[in-house]
CSV table of C-alpha atoms and ligand atoms in Angstrom, one decimal:
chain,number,residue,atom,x,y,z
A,1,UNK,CA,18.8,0.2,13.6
A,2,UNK,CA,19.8,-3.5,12.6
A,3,UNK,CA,16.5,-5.5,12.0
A,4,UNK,CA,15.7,-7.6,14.8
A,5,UNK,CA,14.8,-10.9,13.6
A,6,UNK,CA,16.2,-13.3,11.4
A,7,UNK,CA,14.0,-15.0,8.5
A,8,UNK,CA,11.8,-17.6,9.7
A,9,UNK,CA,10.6,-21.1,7.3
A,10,UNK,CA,7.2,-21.5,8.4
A,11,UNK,CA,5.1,-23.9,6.8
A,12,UNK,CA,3.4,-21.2,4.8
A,13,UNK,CA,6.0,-19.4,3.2
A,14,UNK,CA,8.7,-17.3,5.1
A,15,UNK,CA,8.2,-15.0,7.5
A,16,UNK,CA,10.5,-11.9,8.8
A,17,UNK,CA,10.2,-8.8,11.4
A,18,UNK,CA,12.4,-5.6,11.1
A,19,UNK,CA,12.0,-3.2,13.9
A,20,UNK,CA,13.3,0.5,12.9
A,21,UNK,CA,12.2,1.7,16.4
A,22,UNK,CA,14.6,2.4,19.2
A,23,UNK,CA,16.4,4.7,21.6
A,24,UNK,CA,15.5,8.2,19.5
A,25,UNK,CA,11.6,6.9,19.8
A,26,UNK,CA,12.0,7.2,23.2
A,27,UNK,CA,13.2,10.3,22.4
A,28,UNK,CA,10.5,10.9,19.8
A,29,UNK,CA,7.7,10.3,22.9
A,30,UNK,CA,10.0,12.3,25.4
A,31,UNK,CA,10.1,15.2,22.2
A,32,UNK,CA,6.3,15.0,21.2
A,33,UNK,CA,5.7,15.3,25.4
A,34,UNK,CA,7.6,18.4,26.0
A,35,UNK,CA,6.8,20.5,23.1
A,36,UNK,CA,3.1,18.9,23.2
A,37,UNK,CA,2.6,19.8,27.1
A,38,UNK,CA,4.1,23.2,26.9
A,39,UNK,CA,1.7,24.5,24.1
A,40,UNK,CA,-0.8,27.4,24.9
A,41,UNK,CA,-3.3,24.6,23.8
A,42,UNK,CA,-1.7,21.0,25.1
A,43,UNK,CA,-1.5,18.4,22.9
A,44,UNK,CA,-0.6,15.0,22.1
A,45,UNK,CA,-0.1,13.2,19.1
A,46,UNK,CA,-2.3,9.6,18.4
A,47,UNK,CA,0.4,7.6,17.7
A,48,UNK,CA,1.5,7.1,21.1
A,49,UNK,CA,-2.2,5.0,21.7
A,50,UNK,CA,-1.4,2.2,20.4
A,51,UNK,CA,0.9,0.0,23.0
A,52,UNK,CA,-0.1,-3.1,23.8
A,53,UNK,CA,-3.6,-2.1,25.6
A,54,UNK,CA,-4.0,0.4,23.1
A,55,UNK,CA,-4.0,-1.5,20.2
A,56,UNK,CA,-6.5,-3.7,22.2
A,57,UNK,CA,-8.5,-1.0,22.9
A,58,UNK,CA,-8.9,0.1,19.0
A,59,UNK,CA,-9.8,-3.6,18.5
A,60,UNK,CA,-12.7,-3.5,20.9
A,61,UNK,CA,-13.4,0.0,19.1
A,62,UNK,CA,-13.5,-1.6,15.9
A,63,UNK,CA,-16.7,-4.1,17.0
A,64,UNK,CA,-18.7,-1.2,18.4
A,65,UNK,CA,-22.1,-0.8,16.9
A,66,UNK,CA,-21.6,2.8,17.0
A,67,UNK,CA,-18.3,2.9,15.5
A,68,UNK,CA,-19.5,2.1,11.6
A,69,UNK,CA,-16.3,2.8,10.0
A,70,UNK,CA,-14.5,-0.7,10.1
A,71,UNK,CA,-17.5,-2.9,8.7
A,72,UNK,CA,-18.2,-0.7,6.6
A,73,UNK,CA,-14.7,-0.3,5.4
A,74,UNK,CA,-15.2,-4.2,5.2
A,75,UNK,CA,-18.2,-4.2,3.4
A,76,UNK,CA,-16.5,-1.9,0.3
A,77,UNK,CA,-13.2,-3.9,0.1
A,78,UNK,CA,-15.2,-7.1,-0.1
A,79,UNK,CA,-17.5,-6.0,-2.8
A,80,UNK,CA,-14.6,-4.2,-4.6
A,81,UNK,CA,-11.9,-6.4,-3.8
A,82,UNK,CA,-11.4,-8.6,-7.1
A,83,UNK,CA,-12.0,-5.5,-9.1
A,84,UNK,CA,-9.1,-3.5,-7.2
A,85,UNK,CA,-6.5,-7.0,-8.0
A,86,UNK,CA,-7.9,-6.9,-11.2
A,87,UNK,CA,-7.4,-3.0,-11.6
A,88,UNK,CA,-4.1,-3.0,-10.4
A,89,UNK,CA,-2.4,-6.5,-10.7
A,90,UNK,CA,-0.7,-6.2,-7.1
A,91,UNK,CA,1.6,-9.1,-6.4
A,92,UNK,CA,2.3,-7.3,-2.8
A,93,UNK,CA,0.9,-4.8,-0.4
A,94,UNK,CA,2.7,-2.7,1.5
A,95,UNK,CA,0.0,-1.6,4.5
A,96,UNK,CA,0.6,1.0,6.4
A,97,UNK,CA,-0.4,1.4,10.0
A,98,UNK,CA,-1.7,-2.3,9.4
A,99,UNK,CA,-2.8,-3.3,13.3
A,100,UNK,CA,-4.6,-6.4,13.6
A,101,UNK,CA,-4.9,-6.1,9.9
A,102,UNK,CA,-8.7,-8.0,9.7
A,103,UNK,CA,-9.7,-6.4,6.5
A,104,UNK,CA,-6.4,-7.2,5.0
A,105,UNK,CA,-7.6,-10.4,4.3
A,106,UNK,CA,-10.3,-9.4,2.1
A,107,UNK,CA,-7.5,-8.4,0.0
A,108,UNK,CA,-5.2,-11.2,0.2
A,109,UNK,CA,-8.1,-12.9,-0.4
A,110,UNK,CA,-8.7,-11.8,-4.0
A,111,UNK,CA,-4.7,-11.7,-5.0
A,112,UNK,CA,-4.7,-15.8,-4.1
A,113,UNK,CA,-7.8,-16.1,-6.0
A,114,UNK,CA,-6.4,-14.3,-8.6
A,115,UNK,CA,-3.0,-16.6,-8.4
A,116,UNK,CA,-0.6,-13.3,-7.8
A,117,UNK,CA,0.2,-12.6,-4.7
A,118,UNK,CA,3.4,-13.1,-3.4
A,119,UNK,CA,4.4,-10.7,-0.3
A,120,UNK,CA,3.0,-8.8,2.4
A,121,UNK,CA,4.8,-6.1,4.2
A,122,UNK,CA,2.8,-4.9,7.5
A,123,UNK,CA,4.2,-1.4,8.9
A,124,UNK,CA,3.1,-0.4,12.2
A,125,UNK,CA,4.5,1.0,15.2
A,126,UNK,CA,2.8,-1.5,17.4
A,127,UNK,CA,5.5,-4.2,17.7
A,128,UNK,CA,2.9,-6.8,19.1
A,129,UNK,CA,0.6,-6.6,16.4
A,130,UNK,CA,3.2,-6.8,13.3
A,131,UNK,CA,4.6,-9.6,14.9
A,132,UNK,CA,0.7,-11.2,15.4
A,133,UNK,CA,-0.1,-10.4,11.8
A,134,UNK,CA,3.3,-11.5,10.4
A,135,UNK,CA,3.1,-15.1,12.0
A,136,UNK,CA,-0.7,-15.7,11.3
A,137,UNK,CA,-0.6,-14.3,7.5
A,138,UNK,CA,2.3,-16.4,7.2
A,139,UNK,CA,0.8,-19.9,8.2
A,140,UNK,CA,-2.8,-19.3,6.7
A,141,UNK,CA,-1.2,-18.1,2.9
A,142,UNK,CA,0.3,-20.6,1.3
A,143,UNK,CA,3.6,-19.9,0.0
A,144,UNK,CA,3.2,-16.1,1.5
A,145,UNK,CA,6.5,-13.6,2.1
A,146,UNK,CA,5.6,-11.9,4.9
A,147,UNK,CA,8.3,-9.1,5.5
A,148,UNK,CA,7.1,-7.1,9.0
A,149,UNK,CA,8.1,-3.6,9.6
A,150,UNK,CA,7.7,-2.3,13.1
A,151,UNK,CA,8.3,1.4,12.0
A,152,UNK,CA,6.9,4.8,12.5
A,153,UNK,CA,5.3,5.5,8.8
A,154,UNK,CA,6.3,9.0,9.0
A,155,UNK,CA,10.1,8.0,9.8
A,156,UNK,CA,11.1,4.5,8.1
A,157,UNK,CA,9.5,4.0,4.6
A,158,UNK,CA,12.9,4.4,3.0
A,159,UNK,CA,13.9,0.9,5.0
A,160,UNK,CA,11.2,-0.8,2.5
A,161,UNK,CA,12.3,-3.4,0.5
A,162,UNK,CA,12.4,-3.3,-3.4
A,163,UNK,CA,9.0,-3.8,-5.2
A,164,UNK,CA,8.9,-7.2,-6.3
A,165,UNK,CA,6.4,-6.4,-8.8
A,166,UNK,CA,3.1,-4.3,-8.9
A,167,UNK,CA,2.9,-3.2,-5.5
A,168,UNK,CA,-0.5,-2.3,-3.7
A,169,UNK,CA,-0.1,0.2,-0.6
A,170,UNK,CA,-3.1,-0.1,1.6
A,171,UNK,CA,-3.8,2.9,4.1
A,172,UNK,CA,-7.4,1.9,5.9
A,173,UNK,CA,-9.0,2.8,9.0
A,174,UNK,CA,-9.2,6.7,8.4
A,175,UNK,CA,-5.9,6.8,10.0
A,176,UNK,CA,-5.2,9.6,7.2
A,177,UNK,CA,-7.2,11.9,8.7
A,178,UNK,CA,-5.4,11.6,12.1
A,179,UNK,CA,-2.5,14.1,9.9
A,180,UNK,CA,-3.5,18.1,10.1
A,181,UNK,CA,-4.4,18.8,6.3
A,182,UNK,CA,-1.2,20.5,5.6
A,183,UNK,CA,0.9,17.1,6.5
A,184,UNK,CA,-1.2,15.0,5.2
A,185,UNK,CA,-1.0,16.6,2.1
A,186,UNK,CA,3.2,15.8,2.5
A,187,UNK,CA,2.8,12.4,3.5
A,188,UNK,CA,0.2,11.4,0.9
A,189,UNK,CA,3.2,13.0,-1.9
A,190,UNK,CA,6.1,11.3,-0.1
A,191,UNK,CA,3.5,7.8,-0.5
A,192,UNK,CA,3.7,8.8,-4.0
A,193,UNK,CA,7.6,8.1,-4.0
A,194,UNK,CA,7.2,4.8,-2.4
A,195,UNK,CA,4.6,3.1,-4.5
A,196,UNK,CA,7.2,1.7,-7.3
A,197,UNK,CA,6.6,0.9,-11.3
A,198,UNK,CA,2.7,0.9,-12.0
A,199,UNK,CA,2.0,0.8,-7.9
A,200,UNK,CA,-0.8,2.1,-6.5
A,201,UNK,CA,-2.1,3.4,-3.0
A,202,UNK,CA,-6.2,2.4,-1.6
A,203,UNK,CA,-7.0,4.8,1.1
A,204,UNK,CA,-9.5,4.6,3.2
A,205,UNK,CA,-11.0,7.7,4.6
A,206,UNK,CA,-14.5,8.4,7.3
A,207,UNK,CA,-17.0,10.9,5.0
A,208,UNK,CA,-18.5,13.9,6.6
A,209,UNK,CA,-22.1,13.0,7.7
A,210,UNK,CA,-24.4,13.7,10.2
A,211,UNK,CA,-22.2,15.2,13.3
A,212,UNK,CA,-24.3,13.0,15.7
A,213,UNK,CA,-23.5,9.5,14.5
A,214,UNK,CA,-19.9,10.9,13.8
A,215,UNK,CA,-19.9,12.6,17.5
A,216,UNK,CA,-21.6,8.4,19.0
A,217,UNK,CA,-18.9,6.9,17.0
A,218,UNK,CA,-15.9,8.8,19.2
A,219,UNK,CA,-18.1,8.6,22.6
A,220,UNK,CA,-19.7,5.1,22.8
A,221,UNK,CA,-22.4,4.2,25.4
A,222,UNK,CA,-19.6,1.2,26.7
A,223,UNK,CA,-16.9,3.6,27.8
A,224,UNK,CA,-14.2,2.1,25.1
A,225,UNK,CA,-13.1,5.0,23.7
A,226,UNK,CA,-12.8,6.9,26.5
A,227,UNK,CA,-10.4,4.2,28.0
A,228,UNK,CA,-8.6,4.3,24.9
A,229,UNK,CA,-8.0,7.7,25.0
A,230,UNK,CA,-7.3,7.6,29.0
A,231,UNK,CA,-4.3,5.0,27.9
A,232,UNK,CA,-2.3,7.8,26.5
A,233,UNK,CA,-1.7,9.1,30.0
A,234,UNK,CA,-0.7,5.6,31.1
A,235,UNK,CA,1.8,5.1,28.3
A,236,UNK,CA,3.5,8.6,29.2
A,237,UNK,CA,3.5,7.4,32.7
A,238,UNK,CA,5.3,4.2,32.4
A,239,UNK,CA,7.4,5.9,29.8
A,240,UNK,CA,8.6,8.5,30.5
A,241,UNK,CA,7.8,8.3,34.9
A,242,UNK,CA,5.2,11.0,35.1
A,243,UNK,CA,2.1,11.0,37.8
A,244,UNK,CA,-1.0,11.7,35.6
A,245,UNK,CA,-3.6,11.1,37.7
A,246,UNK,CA,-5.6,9.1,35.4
A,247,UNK,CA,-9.4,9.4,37.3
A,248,UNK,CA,-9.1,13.1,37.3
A,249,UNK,CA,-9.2,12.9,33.5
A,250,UNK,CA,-12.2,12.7,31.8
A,251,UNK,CA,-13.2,11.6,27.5
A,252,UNK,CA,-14.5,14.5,25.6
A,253,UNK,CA,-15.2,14.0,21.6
A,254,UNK,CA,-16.7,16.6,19.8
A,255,UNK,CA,-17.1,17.5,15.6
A,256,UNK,CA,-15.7,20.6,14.7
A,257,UNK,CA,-18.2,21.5,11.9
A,258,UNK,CA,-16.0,24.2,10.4
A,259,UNK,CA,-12.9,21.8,9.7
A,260,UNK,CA,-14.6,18.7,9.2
A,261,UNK,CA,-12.6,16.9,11.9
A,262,UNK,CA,-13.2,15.2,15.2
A,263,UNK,CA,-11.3,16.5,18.1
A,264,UNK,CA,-10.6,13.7,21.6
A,265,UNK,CA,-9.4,15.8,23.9
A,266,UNK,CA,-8.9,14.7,28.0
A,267,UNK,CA,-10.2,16.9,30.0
A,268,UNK,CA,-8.7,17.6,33.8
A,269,UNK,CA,-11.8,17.2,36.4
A,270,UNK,CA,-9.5,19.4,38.7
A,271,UNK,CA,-6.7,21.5,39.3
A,272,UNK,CA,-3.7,19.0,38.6
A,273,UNK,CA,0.1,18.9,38.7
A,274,UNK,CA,1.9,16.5,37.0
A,275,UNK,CA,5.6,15.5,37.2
A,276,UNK,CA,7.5,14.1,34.0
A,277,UNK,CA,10.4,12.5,35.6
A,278,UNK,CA,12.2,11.6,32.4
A,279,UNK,CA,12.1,15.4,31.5
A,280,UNK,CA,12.5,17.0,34.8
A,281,UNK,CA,9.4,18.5,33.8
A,282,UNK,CA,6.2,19.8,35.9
A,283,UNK,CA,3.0,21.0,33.9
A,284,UNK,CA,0.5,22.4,35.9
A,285,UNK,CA,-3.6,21.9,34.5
A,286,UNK,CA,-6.4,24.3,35.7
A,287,UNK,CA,-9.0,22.9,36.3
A,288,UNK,CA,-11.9,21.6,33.0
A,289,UNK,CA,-8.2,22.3,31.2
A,290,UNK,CA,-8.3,20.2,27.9
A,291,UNK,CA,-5.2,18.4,26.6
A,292,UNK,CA,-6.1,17.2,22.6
A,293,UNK,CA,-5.2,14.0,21.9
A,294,UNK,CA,-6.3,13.1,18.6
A,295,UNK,CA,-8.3,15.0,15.4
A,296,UNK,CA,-9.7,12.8,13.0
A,297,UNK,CA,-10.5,14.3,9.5
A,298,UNK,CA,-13.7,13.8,8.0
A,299,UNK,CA,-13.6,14.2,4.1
A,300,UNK,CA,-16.0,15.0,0.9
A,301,UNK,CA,-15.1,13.5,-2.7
A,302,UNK,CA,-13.9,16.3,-3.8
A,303,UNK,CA,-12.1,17.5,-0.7
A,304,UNK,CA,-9.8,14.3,-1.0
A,305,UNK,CA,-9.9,14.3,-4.9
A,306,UNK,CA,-8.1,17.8,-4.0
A,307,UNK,CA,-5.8,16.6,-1.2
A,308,UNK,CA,-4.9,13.6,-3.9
A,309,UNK,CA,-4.3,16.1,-7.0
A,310,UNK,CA,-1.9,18.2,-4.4
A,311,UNK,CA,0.5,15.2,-3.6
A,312,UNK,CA,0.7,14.4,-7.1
A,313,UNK,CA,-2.0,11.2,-7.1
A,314,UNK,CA,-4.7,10.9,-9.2
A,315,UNK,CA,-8.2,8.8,-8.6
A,316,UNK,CA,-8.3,5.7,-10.5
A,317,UNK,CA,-11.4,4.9,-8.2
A,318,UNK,CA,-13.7,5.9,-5.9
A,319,UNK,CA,-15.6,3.1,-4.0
A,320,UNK,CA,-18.2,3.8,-1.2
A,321,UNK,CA,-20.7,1.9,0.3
A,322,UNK,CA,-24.8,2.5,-0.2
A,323,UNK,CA,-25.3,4.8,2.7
A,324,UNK,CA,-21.7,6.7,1.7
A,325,UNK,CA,-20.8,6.7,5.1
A,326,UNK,CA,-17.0,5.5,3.8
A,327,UNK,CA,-14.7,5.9,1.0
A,328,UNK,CA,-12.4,3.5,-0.2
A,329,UNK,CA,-10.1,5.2,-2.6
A,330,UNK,CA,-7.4,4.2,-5.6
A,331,UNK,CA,-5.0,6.5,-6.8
A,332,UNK,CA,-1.5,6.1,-8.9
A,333,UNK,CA,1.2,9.0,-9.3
A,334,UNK,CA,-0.3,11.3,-11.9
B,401,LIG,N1,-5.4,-0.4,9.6
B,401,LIG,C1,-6.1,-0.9,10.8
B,401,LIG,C2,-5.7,-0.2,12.1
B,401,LIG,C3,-6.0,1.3,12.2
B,401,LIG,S1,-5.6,2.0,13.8
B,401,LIG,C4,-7.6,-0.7,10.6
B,401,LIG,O1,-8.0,-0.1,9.6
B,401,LIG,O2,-8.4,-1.2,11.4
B,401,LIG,C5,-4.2,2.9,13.4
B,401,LIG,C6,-2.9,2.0,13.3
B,401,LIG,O3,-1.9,2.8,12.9
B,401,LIG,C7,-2.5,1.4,14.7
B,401,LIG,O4,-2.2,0.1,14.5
B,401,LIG,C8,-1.3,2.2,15.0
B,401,LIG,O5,-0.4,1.5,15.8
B,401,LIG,C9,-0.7,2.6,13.7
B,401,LIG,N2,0.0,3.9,13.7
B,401,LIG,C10,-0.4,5.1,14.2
B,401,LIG,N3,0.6,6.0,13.9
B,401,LIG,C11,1.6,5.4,13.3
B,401,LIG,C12,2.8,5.8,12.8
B,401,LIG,N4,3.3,7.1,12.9
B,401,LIG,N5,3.6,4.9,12.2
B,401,LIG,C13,3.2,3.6,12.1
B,401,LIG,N6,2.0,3.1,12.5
B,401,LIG,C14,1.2,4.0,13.1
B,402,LIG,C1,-7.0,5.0,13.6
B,402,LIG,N1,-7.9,6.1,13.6
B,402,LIG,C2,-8.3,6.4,12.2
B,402,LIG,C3,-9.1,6.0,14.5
B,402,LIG,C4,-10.0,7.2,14.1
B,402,LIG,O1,-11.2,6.9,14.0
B,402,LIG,O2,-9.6,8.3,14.1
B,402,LIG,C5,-8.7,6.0,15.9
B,402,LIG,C6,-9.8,6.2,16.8
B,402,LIG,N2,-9.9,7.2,17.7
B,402,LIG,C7,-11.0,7.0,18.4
B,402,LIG,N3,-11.7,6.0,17.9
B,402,LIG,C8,-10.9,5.4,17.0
């Protein structure tokens, strides 16, 4: 597709959006529907979350005391932060799946300090939050390229710009270990491709721990989650015209100890047919029937040291808070 927007002078520096999505994303929720809902096991994948309420939703998430991940996430790239510019002598970051990119800062933070950097490029499927981020990151960085990408990660890194020199590709929030281990593994290799001349990639990934915090940090006590989860049924109702009834749906989260990962599933309260109008599709749920909605891997050190050596990376660094609850990882192409 042709980008959107044209390039903005703001006062900070310049600012542009390109969106890569379109008609066959449509498509790609009408695709991941049908072959999802029609599975011996139903299933949905996360990406279709984040709309507008969605990505809301996984704010509110992120300031839940039980969900630990994003300060803590916050708490490593601030104490690490200078020594990963330093490391690496980024002059841009490429982040993928950037939302309302709050830790970004920590990072954008230590390149000024450090007089290099020169461009940000947030990727995100979420339209409304590139366009946020690109706008505020813009005016608050003085002199700042910020080059916005409203893309599906899996689908549109080859419409990336050139490197403009040593480029940093941020992947936080544990949104690695929404990929089944045998993609991931292909996505972290095709990063690989995309990192440029001495680039590197910081990934952020949950550790395994005690299944009960894990198990209160995808089923807090406030109900968040459990509406964000619910919202995937909204967005494939206004998509695509189906009738999920929503209130016969309830938020299950549990850790599956033997692959390290936590399943959300929706679970129907009662026997329930639903009509996908934009698929002249009916699927039919018996009832306590479970669609999944998301997995969310949990990793050890060397677990991910071995999903890194299998795409071709190797560990520069491993950071981790005191309690190693989360990782903060750097790797370059080997
Ligand atoms: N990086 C942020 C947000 C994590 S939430 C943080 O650490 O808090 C996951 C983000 O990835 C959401 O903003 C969502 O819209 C985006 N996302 C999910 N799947 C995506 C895909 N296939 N392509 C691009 N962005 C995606
Ligand atoms: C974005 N992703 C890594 C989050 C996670 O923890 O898997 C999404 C999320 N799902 C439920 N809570 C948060």
């Amino acid at each position: 597709m042709e980008p959107i927007d044209a390039p903005v002078q703001a006062p900070g520096g310049t600012v542009e959006v390109h969106s890569y999505l379109g008609p066959s994303d449509e498509r790609s929720l009408a695709d991941d529907v049908l072959d999802g809902l029609t599975r011996p096991l139903k299933e949905l994948p996360p990406k279709h979350f984040y709309d507008a309420r969605g990505s809301e939703l996984f704010d509110a998430i992120c300031e839940l005391p039980e969900y630990y991940q994003t300060r803590t996430e916050r708490l490593i790239l601030e104490t690490h932060a200078d020594d990963i510019v330093a490391r690496t002598g980024a002059v841009e970051l490429v982040e993928l799946g950037s939302g309302s990119a709050t830790k970004t800062r920590v990072l954008l933070d230590a390149m000024a300090a450090a007089g290099t950097l020169r461009r940000y490029i947030p990727v995100d499927v979420s339209a409304t939050t590139v366009h946020a981020v690109a706008e505020l990151f813009c005016d608050e960085y003085d002199g700042l390229s910020v080059y916005g990408v409203v893309g599906d990660f899996e689908r549109h890194l080859s419409h990336l710009p050139e490197p403009v020199g040593p480029r940093l590709v941020p992947f936080l929030g544990g949104t690695i270990g929404n990929f089944p281990p045998g993609s991931r593994r292909r996505f972290l290799r095709g990063l690989g491709k995309m990192l440029g001349p001495g680039g590197h990639l910081l990934l952020g990934t949950d550790l395994v721990k005690d299944p009960h915090v894990l198990e209160a940090a995808y089923d807090d006590s406030a109900g968040v989650t459990a509406q964000f989860n619910l919202n995937v049924l909204h967005v494939v109702n206004r998509e695509l015209g189906a009738n999920f009834d929503v209130d016969a749906f309830e938020h299950v989260a549990f850790f599956d100890r033997e692959r390290e990962w936590i399943e959300m599933r929706l679970r129907a309260t009662e026997p329930q047919q639903v009509r996908v109008e934009a698929l002249d599709l009916d699927v039919a749920f018996t009832a306590r029937e479970e669609l999944r909605t998301e997995i969310s891997a949990k990793f050890t050190p060397d677990g991910l040291g071995a999903d890194l050596a299998a795409a071709g990376l190797e560990l520069v660094e491993f950071y981790t808070d005191p309690d190693e609850l989360f990782a903060v990882s750097l790797a370059r192409v080997r």
